[in-house]
XYZ file of C-alpha atoms in Angstrom:
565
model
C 255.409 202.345 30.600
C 257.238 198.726 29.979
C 255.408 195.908 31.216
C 257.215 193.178 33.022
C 254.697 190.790 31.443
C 254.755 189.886 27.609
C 252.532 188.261 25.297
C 253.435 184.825 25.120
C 254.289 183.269 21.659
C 251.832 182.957 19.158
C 248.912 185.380 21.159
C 247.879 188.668 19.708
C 249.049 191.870 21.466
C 246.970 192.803 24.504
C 244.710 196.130 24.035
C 245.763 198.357 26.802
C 243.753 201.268 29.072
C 245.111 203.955 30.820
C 243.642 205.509 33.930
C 244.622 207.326 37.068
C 243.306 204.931 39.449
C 242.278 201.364 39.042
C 240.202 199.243 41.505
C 240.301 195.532 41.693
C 237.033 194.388 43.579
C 233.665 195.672 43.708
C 233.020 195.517 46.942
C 232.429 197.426 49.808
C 235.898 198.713 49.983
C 236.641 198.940 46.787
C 232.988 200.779 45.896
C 233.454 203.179 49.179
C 236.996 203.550 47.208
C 235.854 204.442 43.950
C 232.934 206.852 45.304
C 235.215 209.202 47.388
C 237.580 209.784 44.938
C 235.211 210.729 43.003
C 233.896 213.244 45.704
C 236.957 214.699 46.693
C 237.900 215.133 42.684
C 234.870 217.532 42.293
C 235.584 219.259 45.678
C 239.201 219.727 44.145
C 237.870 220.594 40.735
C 240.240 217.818 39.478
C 239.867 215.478 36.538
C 240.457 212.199 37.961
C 239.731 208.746 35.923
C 238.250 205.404 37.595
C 237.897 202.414 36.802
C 236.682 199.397 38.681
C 236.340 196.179 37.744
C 234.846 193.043 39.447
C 234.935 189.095 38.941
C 231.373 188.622 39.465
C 228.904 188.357 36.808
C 227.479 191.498 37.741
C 228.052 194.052 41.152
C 226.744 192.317 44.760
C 226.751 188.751 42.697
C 229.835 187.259 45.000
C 228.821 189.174 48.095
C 227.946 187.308 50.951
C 227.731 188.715 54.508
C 225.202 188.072 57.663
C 224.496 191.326 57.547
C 223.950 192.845 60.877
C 225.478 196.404 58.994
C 227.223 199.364 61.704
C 226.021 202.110 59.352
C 228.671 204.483 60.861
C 230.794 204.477 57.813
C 228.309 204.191 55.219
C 226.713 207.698 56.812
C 230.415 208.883 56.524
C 230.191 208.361 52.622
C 226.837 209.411 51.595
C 225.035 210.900 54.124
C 221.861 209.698 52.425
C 222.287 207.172 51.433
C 219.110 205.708 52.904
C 217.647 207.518 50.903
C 219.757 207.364 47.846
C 220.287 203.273 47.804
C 216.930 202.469 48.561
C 218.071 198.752 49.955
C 214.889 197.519 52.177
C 216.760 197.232 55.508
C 215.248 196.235 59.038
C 216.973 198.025 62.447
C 217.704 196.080 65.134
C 215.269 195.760 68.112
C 216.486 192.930 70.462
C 220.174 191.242 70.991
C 220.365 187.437 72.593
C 224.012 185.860 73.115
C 223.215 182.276 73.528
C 225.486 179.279 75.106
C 224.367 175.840 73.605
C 225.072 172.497 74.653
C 223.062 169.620 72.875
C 219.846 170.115 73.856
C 219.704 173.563 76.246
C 220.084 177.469 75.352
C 221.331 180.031 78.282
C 220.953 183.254 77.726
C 224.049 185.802 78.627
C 222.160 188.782 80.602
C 222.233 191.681 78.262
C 224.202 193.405 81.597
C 227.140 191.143 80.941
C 227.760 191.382 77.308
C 230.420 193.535 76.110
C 229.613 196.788 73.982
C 230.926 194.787 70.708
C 228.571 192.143 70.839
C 225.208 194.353 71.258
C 223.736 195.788 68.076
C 221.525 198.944 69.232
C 221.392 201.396 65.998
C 222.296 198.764 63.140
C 220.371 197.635 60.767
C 219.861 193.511 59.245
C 219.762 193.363 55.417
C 221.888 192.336 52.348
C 225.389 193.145 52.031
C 224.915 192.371 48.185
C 222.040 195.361 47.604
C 223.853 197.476 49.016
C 226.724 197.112 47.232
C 224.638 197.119 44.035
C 223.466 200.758 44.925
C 226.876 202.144 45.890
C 227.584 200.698 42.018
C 224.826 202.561 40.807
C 226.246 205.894 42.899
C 229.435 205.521 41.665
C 228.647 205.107 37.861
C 227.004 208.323 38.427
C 230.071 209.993 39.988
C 231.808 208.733 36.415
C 233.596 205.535 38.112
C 233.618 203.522 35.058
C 232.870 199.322 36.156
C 233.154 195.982 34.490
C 231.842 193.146 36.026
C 232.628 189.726 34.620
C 236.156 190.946 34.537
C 238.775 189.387 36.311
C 242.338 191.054 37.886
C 244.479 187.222 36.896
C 248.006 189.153 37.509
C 249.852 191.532 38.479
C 251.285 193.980 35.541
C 254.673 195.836 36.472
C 257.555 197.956 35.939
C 261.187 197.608 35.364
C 261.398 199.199 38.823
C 259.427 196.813 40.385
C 256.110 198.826 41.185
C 252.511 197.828 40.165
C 251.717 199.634 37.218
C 248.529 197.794 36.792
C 246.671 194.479 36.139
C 245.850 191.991 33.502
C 242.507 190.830 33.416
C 241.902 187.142 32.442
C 241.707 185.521 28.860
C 238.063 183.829 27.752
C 237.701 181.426 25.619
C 240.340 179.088 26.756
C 239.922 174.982 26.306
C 241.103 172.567 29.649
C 244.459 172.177 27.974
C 244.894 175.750 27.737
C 244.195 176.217 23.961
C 242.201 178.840 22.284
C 238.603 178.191 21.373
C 236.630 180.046 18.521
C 235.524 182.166 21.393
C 239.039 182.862 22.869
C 239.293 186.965 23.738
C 242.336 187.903 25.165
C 242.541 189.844 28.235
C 243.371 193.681 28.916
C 246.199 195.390 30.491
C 244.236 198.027 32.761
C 247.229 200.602 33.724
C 247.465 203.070 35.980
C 249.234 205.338 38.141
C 247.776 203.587 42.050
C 245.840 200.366 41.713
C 244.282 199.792 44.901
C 243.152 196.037 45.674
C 239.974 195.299 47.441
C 239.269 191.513 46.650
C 237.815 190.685 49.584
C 238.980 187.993 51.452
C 242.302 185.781 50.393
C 242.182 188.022 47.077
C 244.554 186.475 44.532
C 246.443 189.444 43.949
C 246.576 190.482 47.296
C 247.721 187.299 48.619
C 250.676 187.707 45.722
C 251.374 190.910 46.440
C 251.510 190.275 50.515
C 254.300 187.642 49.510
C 256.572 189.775 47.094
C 257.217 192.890 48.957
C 257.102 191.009 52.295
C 254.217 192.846 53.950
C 253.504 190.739 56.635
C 256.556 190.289 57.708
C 256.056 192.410 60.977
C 252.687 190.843 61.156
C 251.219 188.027 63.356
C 249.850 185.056 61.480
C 246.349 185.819 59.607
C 243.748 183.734 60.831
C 240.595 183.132 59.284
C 236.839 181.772 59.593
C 234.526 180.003 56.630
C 230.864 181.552 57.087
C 227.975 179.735 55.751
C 224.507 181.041 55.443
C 221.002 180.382 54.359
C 218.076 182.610 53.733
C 214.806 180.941 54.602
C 211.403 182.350 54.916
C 209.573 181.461 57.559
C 206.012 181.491 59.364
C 205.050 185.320 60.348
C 204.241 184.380 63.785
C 207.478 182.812 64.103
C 209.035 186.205 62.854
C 210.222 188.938 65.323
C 211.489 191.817 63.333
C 214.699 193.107 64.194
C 215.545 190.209 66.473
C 219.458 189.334 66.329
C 220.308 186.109 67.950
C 224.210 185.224 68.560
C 225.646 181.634 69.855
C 228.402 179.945 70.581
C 229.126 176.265 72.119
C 227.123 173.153 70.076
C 227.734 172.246 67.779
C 231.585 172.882 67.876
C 233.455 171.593 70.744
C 234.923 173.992 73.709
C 238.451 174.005 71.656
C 237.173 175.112 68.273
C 236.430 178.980 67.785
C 232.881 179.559 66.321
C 229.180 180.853 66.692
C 226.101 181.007 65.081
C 223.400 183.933 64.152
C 220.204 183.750 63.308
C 218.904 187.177 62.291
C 215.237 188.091 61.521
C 214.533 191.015 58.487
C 212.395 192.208 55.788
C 209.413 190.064 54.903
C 209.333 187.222 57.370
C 212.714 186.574 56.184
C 215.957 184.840 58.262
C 219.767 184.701 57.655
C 220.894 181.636 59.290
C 224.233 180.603 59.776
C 227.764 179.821 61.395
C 231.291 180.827 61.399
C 233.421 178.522 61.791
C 237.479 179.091 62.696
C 239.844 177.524 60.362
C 242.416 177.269 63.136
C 240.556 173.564 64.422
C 242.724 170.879 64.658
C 240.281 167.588 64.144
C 240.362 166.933 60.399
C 237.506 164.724 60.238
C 235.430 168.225 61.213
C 233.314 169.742 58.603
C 231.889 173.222 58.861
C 229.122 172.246 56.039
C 227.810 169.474 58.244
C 228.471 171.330 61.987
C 225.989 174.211 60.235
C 223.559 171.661 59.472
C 223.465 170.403 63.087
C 223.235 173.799 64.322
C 219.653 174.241 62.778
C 218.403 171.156 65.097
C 219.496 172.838 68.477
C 215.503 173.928 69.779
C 216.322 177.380 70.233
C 217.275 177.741 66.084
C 214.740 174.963 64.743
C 211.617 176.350 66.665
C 211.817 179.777 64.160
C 212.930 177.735 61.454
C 210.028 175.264 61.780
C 207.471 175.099 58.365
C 209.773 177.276 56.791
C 211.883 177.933 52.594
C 214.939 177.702 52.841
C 215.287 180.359 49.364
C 219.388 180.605 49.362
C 222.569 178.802 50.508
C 226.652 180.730 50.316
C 229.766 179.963 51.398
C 232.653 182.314 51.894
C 236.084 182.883 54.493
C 236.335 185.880 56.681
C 239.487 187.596 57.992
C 239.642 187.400 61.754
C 243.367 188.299 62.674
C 242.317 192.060 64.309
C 245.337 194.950 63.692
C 248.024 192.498 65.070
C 247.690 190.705 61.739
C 247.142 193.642 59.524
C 250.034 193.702 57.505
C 251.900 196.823 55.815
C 248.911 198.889 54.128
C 250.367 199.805 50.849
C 253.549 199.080 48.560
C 255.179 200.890 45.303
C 252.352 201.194 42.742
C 249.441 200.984 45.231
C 247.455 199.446 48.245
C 245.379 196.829 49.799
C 241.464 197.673 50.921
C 238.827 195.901 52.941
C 239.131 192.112 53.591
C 242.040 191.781 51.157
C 244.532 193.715 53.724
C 242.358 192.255 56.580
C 239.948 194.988 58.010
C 237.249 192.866 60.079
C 236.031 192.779 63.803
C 235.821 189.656 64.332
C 234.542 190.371 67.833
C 231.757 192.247 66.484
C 231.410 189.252 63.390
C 231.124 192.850 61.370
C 233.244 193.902 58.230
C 231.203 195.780 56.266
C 231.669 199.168 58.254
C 235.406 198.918 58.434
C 235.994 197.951 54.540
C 234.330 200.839 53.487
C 235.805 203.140 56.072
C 239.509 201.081 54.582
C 238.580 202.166 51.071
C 237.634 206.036 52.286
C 241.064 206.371 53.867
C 243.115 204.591 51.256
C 241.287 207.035 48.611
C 241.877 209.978 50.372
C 245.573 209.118 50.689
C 245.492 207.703 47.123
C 243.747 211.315 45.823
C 246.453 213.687 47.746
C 249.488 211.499 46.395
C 248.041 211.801 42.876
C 247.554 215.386 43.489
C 251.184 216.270 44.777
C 252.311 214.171 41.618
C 250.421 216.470 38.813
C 251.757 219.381 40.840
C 254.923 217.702 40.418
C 254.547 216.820 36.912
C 255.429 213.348 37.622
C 253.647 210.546 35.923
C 253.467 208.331 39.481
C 252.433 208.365 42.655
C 255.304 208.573 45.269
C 255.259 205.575 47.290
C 256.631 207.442 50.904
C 253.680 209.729 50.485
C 251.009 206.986 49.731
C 252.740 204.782 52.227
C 252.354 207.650 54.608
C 248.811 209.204 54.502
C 247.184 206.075 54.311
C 249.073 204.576 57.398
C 248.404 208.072 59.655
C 244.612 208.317 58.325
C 244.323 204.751 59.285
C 246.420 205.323 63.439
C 244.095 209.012 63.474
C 240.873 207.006 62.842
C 238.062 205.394 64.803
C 238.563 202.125 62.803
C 241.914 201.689 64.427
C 240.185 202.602 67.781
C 237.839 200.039 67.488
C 240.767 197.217 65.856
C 242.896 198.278 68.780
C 240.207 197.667 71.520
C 239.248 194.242 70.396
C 242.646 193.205 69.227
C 243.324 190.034 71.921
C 240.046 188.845 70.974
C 241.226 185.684 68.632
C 244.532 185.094 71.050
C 241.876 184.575 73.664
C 239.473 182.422 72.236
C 242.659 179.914 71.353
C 242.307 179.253 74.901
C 238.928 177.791 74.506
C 235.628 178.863 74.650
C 234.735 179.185 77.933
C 238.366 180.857 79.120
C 238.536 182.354 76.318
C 234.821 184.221 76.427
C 235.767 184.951 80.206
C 238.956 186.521 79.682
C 237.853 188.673 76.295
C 234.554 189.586 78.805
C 236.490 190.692 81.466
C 238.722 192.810 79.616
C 236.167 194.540 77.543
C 233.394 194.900 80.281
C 236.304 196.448 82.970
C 238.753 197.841 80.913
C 237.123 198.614 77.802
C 240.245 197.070 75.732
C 242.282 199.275 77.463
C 245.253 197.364 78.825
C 248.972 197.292 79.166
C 249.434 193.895 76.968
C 248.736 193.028 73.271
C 248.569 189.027 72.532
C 249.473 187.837 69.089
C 248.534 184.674 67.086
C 251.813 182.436 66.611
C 250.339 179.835 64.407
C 248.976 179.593 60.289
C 245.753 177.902 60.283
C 246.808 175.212 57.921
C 249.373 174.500 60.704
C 246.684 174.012 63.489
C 245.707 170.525 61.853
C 246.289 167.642 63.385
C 247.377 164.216 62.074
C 244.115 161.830 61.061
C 245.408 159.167 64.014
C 245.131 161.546 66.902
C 241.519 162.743 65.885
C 238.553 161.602 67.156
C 236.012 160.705 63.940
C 232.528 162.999 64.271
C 229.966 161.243 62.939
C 227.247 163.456 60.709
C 223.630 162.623 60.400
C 221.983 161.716 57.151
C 220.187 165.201 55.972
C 216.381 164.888 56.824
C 215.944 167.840 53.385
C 213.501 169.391 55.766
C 215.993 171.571 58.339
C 219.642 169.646 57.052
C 220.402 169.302 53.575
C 223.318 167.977 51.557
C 225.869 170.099 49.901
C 224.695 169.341 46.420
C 221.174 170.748 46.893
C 222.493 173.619 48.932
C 225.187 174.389 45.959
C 221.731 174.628 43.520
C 220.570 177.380 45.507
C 223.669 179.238 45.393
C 223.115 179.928 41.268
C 226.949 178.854 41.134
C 227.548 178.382 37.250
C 230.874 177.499 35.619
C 231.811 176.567 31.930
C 233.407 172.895 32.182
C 235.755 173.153 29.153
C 238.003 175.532 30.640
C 241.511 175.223 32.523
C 240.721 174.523 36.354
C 240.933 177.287 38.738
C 242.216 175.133 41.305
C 245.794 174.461 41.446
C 247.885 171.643 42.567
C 251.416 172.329 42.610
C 252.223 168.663 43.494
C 249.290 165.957 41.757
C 250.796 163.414 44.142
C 250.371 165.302 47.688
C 246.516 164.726 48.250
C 246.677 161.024 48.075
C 250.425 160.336 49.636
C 250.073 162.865 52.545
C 246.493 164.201 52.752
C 244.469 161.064 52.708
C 247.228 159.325 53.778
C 248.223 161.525 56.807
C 244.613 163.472 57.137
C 242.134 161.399 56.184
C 241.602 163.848 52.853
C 239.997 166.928 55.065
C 239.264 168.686 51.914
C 236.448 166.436 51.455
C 235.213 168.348 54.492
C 236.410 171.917 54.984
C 235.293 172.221 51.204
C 231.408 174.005 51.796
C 230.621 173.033 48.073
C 231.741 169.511 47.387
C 234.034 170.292 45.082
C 237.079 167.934 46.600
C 236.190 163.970 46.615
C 238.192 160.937 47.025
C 237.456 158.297 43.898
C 238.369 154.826 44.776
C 240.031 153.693 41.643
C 240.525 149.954 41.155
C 244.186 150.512 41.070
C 244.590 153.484 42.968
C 242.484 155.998 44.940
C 242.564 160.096 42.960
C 241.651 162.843 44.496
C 238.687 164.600 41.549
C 238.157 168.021 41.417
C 234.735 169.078 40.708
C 235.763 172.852 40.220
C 232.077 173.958 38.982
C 230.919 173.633 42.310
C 232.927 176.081 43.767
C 231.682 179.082 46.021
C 234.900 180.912 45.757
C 234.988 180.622 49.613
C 238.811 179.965 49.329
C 238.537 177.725 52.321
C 241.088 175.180 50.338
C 243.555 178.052 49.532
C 243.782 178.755 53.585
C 242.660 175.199 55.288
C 244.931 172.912 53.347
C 247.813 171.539 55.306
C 250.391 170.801 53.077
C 249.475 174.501 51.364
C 249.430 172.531 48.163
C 246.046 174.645 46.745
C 246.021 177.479 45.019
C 242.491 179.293 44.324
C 242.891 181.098 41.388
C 239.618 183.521 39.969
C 237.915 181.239 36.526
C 236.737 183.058 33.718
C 235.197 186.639 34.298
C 231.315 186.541 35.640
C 231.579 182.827 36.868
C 231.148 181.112 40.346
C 228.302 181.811 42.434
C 225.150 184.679 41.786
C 223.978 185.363 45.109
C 220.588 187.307 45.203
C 219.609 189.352 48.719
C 222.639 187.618 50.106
């Protein structure tokens, strides 16, 4: 194989590993992934090699989810998995759909709710254990995984197809120098890499762009989630009790709800999702969550509680119009990172492992027809193919397709919006004649600083609201300073001469972390990156107007180390 990418001058050769399948992302995709090729190698009685590897310090340490979890696909994979995992997990035993305003709750008759926003047979946990046991399951299947190790580019041929990835040098100094600890990274090679980074994956987002895959797409759209654990009072806990609601603390035009979901030992996942497509830029998701807790119908369970935990992360919410082209010469995209989320059911989990089942079993037959073929790659048609058909034949595209005007609605607002996406799913069941489609990027949705209204934000009280700071503490988000920043500008002048100037700096506010903030220099304001705060939410990489961000994955095993989240 000849690698498109060299060693630059003056660094040693890279050490290089073959396998037949690499994995970029330990997550559910990429785990479900990893596990079934396994299983479908020993039903073949077929030598297949595996390797996974993952940015976070260890398996389930940058997962953050609700988690309200459809176990439909998970009892599609290992049938015991109850069993199996052992992840403490609480089933569902009452739904609410709330409508806020300021002060009031009204509750949507259970009658009236569409089937995708009730939650009979699923189960309230964390996303993050369970990922940890299908790590555990797949190391026993042989998958070989290395956390702490990141995918920093794309390795490929002199025909133009992924051959593989380069994970990212350690050891390097802010100016991009080698320190005494410098290690250079690998090239992992193999014949399919399949990429399952989750949400706004670097790769993925790279790949999307060079062999045009969304170019028959609609827009991606996407929200930023954040969520505390607290524990509170047991007579303020009702087991199983899943709470959903929309309205305050967002206004009528900007798409967004909150959950509050009770589990395990008096134990509560708060939190919001807010859509990235808002116009005001003087909004902040970070502070709109904080008012959220006030409303009386959050705060009275909340009341004398711990908050224990605090994350930050964006969510696809396109649906199959914005899907774009499934896989490309050299491999595919899974989960999040192609854009497999329900946005109307807030629910991911189910479809990115279902994602990584069906791209594996396509990935497995390719591989097969090749070593039949004695050829050394995969043919693309064929991947291309089966992974596309298993997709159409499947009940994840039955359930895409049924939701799939549910953002193109709610740009209409909330309340025409919820009645229109109601109407359709309660009569027609998602079955009609028409198909809307987003037209607009979300960075394009923002509106200039001198048509917004300001929102003014309450001091925190550090009993229910808390600052970003304090709330970054609890996320066990760790980075080494003296290392080259993981945020990119690609112009040093754009946040001062258009953002502030134009915006009033709105990544000072879309940022859940705190990592963006406007210094007032004597001479001359600076925009100051403070990149060890970051939650690897990639909120900046989507939200940013002038697209002038790049996220870009740190040093293996760094960023956040979310526990039960």
């Amino acid at each position: 194989m000849n690698l498109s990418q060299q060693p630059l001058a003056n660094e040693p050769e890279r050490e290089s590993m073959e396998f037949d399948v690499l994995i970029v992302g330990g997550g559910p995709s990429g785990l479900a992934a990893a596990i079934h090729l396994k299983q479908l190698a020993a039903q073949h009685q077929h030598s297949l090699s595996v390797c996974l590897i993952d940015k976070g310090a260890s398996i389930g340490a940058h997962i953050l989810s609700g988690a309200v979890i459809d176990p439909i696909a998970l009892n599609e994979l290992l049938p015991d998995w109850q069993q199996t995992l052992a992840v403490p997990l609480t089933p569902v035993t009452e739904d609410r759909f709330l409508f806020l305003n300021d002060q009031r709750a009204t509750r949507i008759p259970q009658k009236l709710l569409p089937d995708c926003f009730t939650n009979h047979g699923n189960l309230i946990g964390s996303l993050g254990l369970i990922c940890a046991g299908l790590a555990e399951q797949a190391e026993q299947l042989g998958v070989e995984i290395y956390p702490g190790f990141t995918g920093s580019d794309v390795l490929y041929n002199d025909e133009g197809a992924v051959i593989g990835v380069v994970t990212g040098d350690q050891g390097v100094d802010k100016s991009g120098q080698p320190t005494a600890q410098y290690q250079p990274g690998i090239n992992l090679l193999a014949k399919t890499t399949l990429f399952a980074e989750g949400c706004r994956g670097q790769l993925g987002k790279m790949l999307i762009e060079k062999f045009a895959l969304d170019s028959q797409s609609a827009p991606q759209t996407y929200g930023l989630g954040l969520k505390e654990v607290w524990q509170i009072p047991a007579e303020q806990h009702q087991p199983g009790l899943v709470i959903h609601c929309a309205g305050w603390p967002l206004g009528h035009d900007t798409y967004g709800g909150g959950f509050l979901y009770h589990y395990g030992d008096n134990l509560v996942s708060v939190g919001l999702v807010v859509g990235l497509n808002y116009a005001n830029p003087y909004l902040s998701p970070f502070e709109e969550f904080q008012r959220l807790k006030t409303h009386p119908a959050i705060s009275a369970f909340l009341q004398h509680g711990q908050r224990l935990s605090y994350g930050a992360r964006t969510m696809v919410a396109g649906g199959l119009s914005s899907l774009p082209l499934l896989s490309f010469k050299g491999g595919a995209l899974l989960g999040d990172n192609a854009g497999f989320l329900n946005a109307a059911r807030i629910k991911g989990s189910h479809c990115a492992i279902k994602s990584g089942m069906l791209a594996a079993q396509a990935t497995f037959q390719a591989l097969l027809e090749a070593h039949q073929q004695n050829q050394d790659s995969v043919d693309e048609t064929t991947l291309s193919t089966l992974y596309q058909q298993g997709f159409q034949e499947s009940w994840l595209y039955k359930e895409l397709y049924q939701t799939r005007n549910f953002k193109p609605y709610m740009k209409k607002g909330l309340y025409w919006g919820s009645m229109l996406f109601g109407t359709e799913q309660l009569l027609f069941k998602g079955r009609v004649p028409w198909t809307l489609k987003l037209t607009e990027r979300d960075h394009q949705a923002l509106q200039l600083a001198v048509n917004a209204k300001r929102i003014h934000y309450s001091k925190p009280d550090g009993v229910l609201t808390f600052d970003r700071l304090s709330s970054v503490f609890l996320s066990n988000t760790h980075h080494q300073e003296d290392q080259p920043c993981h945020l990119k500008l690609t112009d040093n002048r754009i946040p001062i001469a258009v953002n502030l100037a134009d915006y009033a700096a709105p990544e000072t506010r879309y940022c859940p972390a705190g990592v963006y903030e406007i210094v007032e220099d004597q001479q001359q304001p600076y925009l100051q990156i403070n990149a060890q705060n970051c939650l690897h939410c990639k909120a900046c990489d989507i939200k940013d107007p002038t697209q002038n961000i790049t996220w870009t994955a740190p040093q293996g095993g760094e960023g956040p180390i979310y526990q039960g989240m």
